[in-house]
């Protein structure tokens, strides 16, 4: 291609860009097209597809000066860089197989990043569980039975402290609104979502613990553990699965929670038929890892007096998952804490339980609260037959409405429609397991 032809191509390309911009400006739907940038690149690529080869010309004045024109697309292999100090520790490459916990056979792992596509249904299959909706009857009876003086006023102050009054100023993720994709939000600083949940949990637990004036046994029978850790495993149809991770808070007790269901209901669970994910395996979303230890660890060295899990508090402030998937991940970790306790109490090879083991879980993004109640009835996961475990889901308890402005800054956010029933449920969860005074 001659130089004049190349200049003509560039002129046509410039004209195409000018015409495309004019069409974009005149389009009445320009703010509703979310992928204009991608579409523009596709059109540009189509227009210049016949001119991909670089111009193969060498003007005579370059020949006279002895300058050679190099093709920019012709790449030469780079020489391997060698460090000046052979044993520099900054550049030491460690082989994974040299790690003491390395295994050639990978293990399926459930951690905080595992998102089960089918949500609660898939989690119930993995844990041989029969699901129920709403609160268990024993917890429903506690809702509204106890009341803290000025609890609604104190709870609303706790919400404002977590969302508004804290002095933390960090750069927040850039906002995006699907309704106005062309709107560019300014950079904003404020309280990160993870810290909002942490402050809110701290205030809720402090407010709930104020009932110890009427129930002093709370001070001796309960322990609040921060950064609650669990590392345990179990066999699902012959496949080992590890549950490993840590969460915000875990309340432990020296006495077990009463079962949420009676023996008759447990015996009737034999008739329950487990769902099927065919053609998918229920373990399709679990991570594979070669670094693991087959241990049963709850972060505490035994013997420990308050080693019975009571309530697990999970933060999902930064997860853009649907509530079904959030419930599934939280349920798996509550199940892991109960499995770890059952193995520590009855042995690693136990398949039957003399009595059920119950636990509770609360997870939130700072606005919506989800409550999970789990009753571990069996450790036999070799098949879908026999006694099933139980789980209750109380979903989407919205504590208040957070109305984020459409175009204005976040400092103009409004907090409205506080629901006092949500805190009554949280207080009932906290009080569950305490002998009631006459």
Tab-separated table of N, CA and C in Angstrom, residues 18-73:
chain	number	residue	atom	x	y	z
A	18	UNK	N	-16.361	10.740	13.073
A	18	UNK	CA	-17.171	11.964	13.157
A	18	UNK	C	-18.647	11.646	12.950
A	19	UNK	N	-18.975	10.781	11.959
A	19	UNK	CA	-20.367	10.419	11.707
A	19	UNK	C	-20.943	9.619	12.875
A	20	UNK	N	-20.149	8.713	13.450
A	20	UNK	CA	-20.644	7.908	14.576
A	20	UNK	C	-20.955	8.791	15.779
A	21	UNK	N	-20.108	9.772	16.029
A	21	UNK	CA	-20.361	10.674	17.156
A	21	UNK	C	-21.629	11.483	16.943
A	22	UNK	N	-21.864	11.930	15.697
A	22	UNK	CA	-23.076	12.698	15.427
A	22	UNK	C	-24.327	11.847	15.603
A	23	UNK	N	-24.273	10.597	15.147
A	23	UNK	CA	-25.418	9.702	15.331
A	23	UNK	C	-25.677	9.478	16.812
A	24	UNK	N	-24.598	9.323	17.581
A	24	UNK	CA	-24.736	9.102	19.024
A	24	UNK	C	-25.354	10.330	19.705
A	25	UNK	N	-24.940	11.545	19.274
A	25	UNK	CA	-25.473	12.764	19.894
A	25	UNK	C	-26.964	12.940	19.582
A	26	UNK	N	-27.374	12.551	18.360
A	26	UNK	CA	-28.757	12.756	17.959
A	26	UNK	C	-29.691	11.668	18.479
A	27	UNK	N	-29.128	10.585	18.979
A	27	UNK	CA	-29.965	9.464	19.411
A	27	UNK	C	-30.732	9.836	20.680
A	28	UNK	N	-32.073	9.702	20.675
A	28	UNK	CA	-32.841	10.027	21.899
A	28	UNK	C	-32.667	8.977	22.990
A	29	UNK	N	-32.142	7.813	22.640
A	29	UNK	CA	-31.976	6.734	23.621
A	29	UNK	C	-30.523	6.585	24.050
A	30	UNK	N	-29.711	7.650	23.882
A	30	UNK	CA	-28.294	7.507	24.139
A	30	UNK	C	-28.001	7.182	25.608
A	31	UNK	N	-28.873	7.629	26.538
A	31	UNK	CA	-28.616	7.367	27.955
A	31	UNK	C	-29.089	5.977	28.375
A	32	UNK	N	-29.879	5.309	27.532
A	32	UNK	CA	-30.369	3.983	27.889
A	32	UNK	C	-29.517	2.867	27.299
A	33	UNK	N	-28.574	3.206	26.414
A	33	UNK	CA	-27.711	2.190	25.829
A	33	UNK	C	-26.493	2.008	26.719
A	34	UNK	N	-26.483	0.898	27.477
A	34	UNK	CA	-25.443	0.708	28.490
A	34	UNK	C	-24.118	0.283	27.881
A	35	UNK	N	-24.115	-0.255	26.616
A	35	UNK	CA	-22.894	-0.806	26.043
A	35	UNK	C	-22.492	-0.035	24.786
A	36	UNK	N	-22.622	1.293	24.804
A	36	UNK	CA	-22.260	2.091	23.635
A	36	UNK	C	-20.773	1.995	23.352
A	37	UNK	N	-19.969	1.977	24.424
A	37	UNK	CA	-18.527	1.881	24.209
A	37	UNK	C	-18.143	0.599	23.509
A	38	UNK	N	-18.727	-0.511	23.942
A	38	UNK	CA	-18.444	-1.794	23.300
A	38	UNK	C	-18.923	-1.805	21.862
A	39	UNK	N	-20.123	-1.268	21.609
A	39	UNK	CA	-20.662	-1.230	20.252
A	39	UNK	C	-19.800	-0.359	19.345
A	40	UNK	N	-19.313	0.757	19.851
A	40	UNK	CA	-18.467	1.642	19.051
A	40	UNK	C	-17.172	0.935	18.653
A	41	UNK	N	-16.592	0.181	19.608
A	41	UNK	CA	-15.370	-0.555	19.291
A	41	UNK	C	-15.611	-1.627	18.237
A	42	UNK	N	-16.785	-2.272	18.294
A	42	UNK	CA	-17.102	-3.293	17.292
A	42	UNK	C	-17.236	-2.678	15.901
A	43	UNK	N	-17.912	-1.529	15.823
A	43	UNK	CA	-18.043	-0.859	14.523
A	43	UNK	C	-16.691	-0.412	13.983
A	44	UNK	N	-15.867	0.125	14.850
A	44	UNK	CA	-14.537	0.574	14.422
A	44	UNK	C	-13.706	-0.609	13.928
A	45	UNK	N	-13.778	-1.737	14.648
A	45	UNK	CA	-13.033	-2.925	14.248
A	45	UNK	C	-13.502	-3.433	12.892
A	46	UNK	N	-14.819	-3.350	12.629
A	46	UNK	CA	-15.348	-3.800	11.354
A	46	UNK	C	-14.883	-2.903	10.217
A	47	UNK	N	-14.806	-1.596	10.445
A	47	UNK	CA	-14.431	-0.666	9.386
A	47	UNK	C	-12.971	-0.804	9.001
A	48	UNK	N	-12.097	-1.094	9.948
A	48	UNK	CA	-10.664	-1.136	9.636
A	48	UNK	C	-10.161	-2.565	9.472
A	49	UNK	N	-11.098	-3.546	9.412
A	49	UNK	CA	-10.660	-4.933	9.325
A	49	UNK	C	-9.864	-5.212	8.054
A	50	UNK	N	-10.121	-4.449	6.958
A	50	UNK	CA	-9.407	-4.692	5.701
A	50	UNK	C	-8.062	-3.977	5.667
A	51	UNK	N	-7.767	-3.191	6.738
A	51	UNK	CA	-6.517	-2.444	6.738
A	51	UNK	C	-5.628	-2.881	7.894
A	52	UNK	N	-5.748	-4.162	8.300
A	52	UNK	CA	-4.991	-4.619	9.451
A	52	UNK	C	-3.495	-4.679	9.166
A	53	UNK	N	-3.120	-4.986	7.905
A	53	UNK	CA	-1.708	-5.094	7.580
A	53	UNK	C	-1.063	-3.708	7.587
A	54	UNK	N	0.085	-3.556	8.207
A	54	UNK	CA	0.743	-2.236	8.226
A	54	UNK	C	1.262	-1.877	6.837
A	55	UNK	N	1.376	-0.613	6.547
A	55	UNK	CA	1.852	-0.191	5.220
A	55	UNK	C	3.297	-0.634	4.992
A	56	UNK	N	3.506	-1.283	3.849
A	56	UNK	CA	4.848	-1.798	3.519
A	56	UNK	C	5.521	-0.842	2.530
A	57	UNK	N	5.892	0.312	3.014
A	57	UNK	CA	6.583	1.278	2.168
A	57	UNK	C	7.816	1.784	2.906
A	58	UNK	N	8.787	2.203	2.142
A	58	UNK	CA	10.019	2.743	2.702
A	58	UNK	C	10.458	3.922	1.827
A	59	UNK	N	10.097	5.130	2.229
A	59	UNK	CA	10.418	6.293	1.383
A	59	UNK	C	11.907	6.343	1.045
A	60	UNK	N	12.201	6.956	-0.082
A	60	UNK	CA	13.580	6.995	-0.572
A	60	UNK	C	14.475	7.824	0.335
A	61	UNK	N	13.910	8.827	1.020
A	61	UNK	CA	14.768	9.648	1.873
A	61	UNK	C	15.232	8.864	3.091
A	62	UNK	N	14.468	7.823	3.540
A	62	UNK	CA	14.946	6.971	4.631
A	62	UNK	C	16.065	6.057	4.147
A	63	UNK	N	15.939	5.603	2.873
A	63	UNK	CA	17.016	4.767	2.317
A	63	UNK	C	18.317	5.544	2.204
A	64	UNK	N	18.191	6.800	1.831
A	64	UNK	CA	19.400	7.617	1.673
A	64	UNK	C	20.114	7.825	3.002
A	65	UNK	N	19.330	7.910	4.113
A	65	UNK	CA	19.937	8.101	5.428
A	65	UNK	C	20.294	6.785	6.113
A	66	UNK	N	20.002	5.696	5.459
A	66	UNK	CA	20.338	4.402	6.042
A	66	UNK	C	19.446	3.977	7.193
A	67	UNK	N	18.204	4.500	7.236
A	67	UNK	CA	17.265	4.155	8.305
A	67	UNK	C	16.358	3.031	7.816
A	68	UNK	N	16.256	1.988	8.600
A	68	UNK	CA	15.425	0.839	8.244
A	68	UNK	C	14.083	0.940	8.973
A	69	UNK	N	12.996	0.755	8.239
A	69	UNK	CA	11.661	0.774	8.812
A	69	UNK	C	11.363	-0.616	9.383
A	70	UNK	N	11.034	-0.662	10.677
A	70	UNK	CA	10.788	-1.935	11.362
A	70	UNK	C	9.289	-2.145	11.493
A	71	UNK	N	8.837	-3.346	11.203
A	71	UNK	CA	7.433	-3.684	11.362
A	71	UNK	C	7.126	-3.786	12.855
A	72	UNK	N	6.209	-2.958	13.395
A	72	UNK	CA	5.937	-2.985	14.841
A	72	UNK	C	5.270	-4.278	15.304
A	73	UNK	N	4.633	-5.020	14.366
A	73	UNK	CA	3.958	-6.248	14.755
A	73	UNK	C	4.894	-7.450	14.779
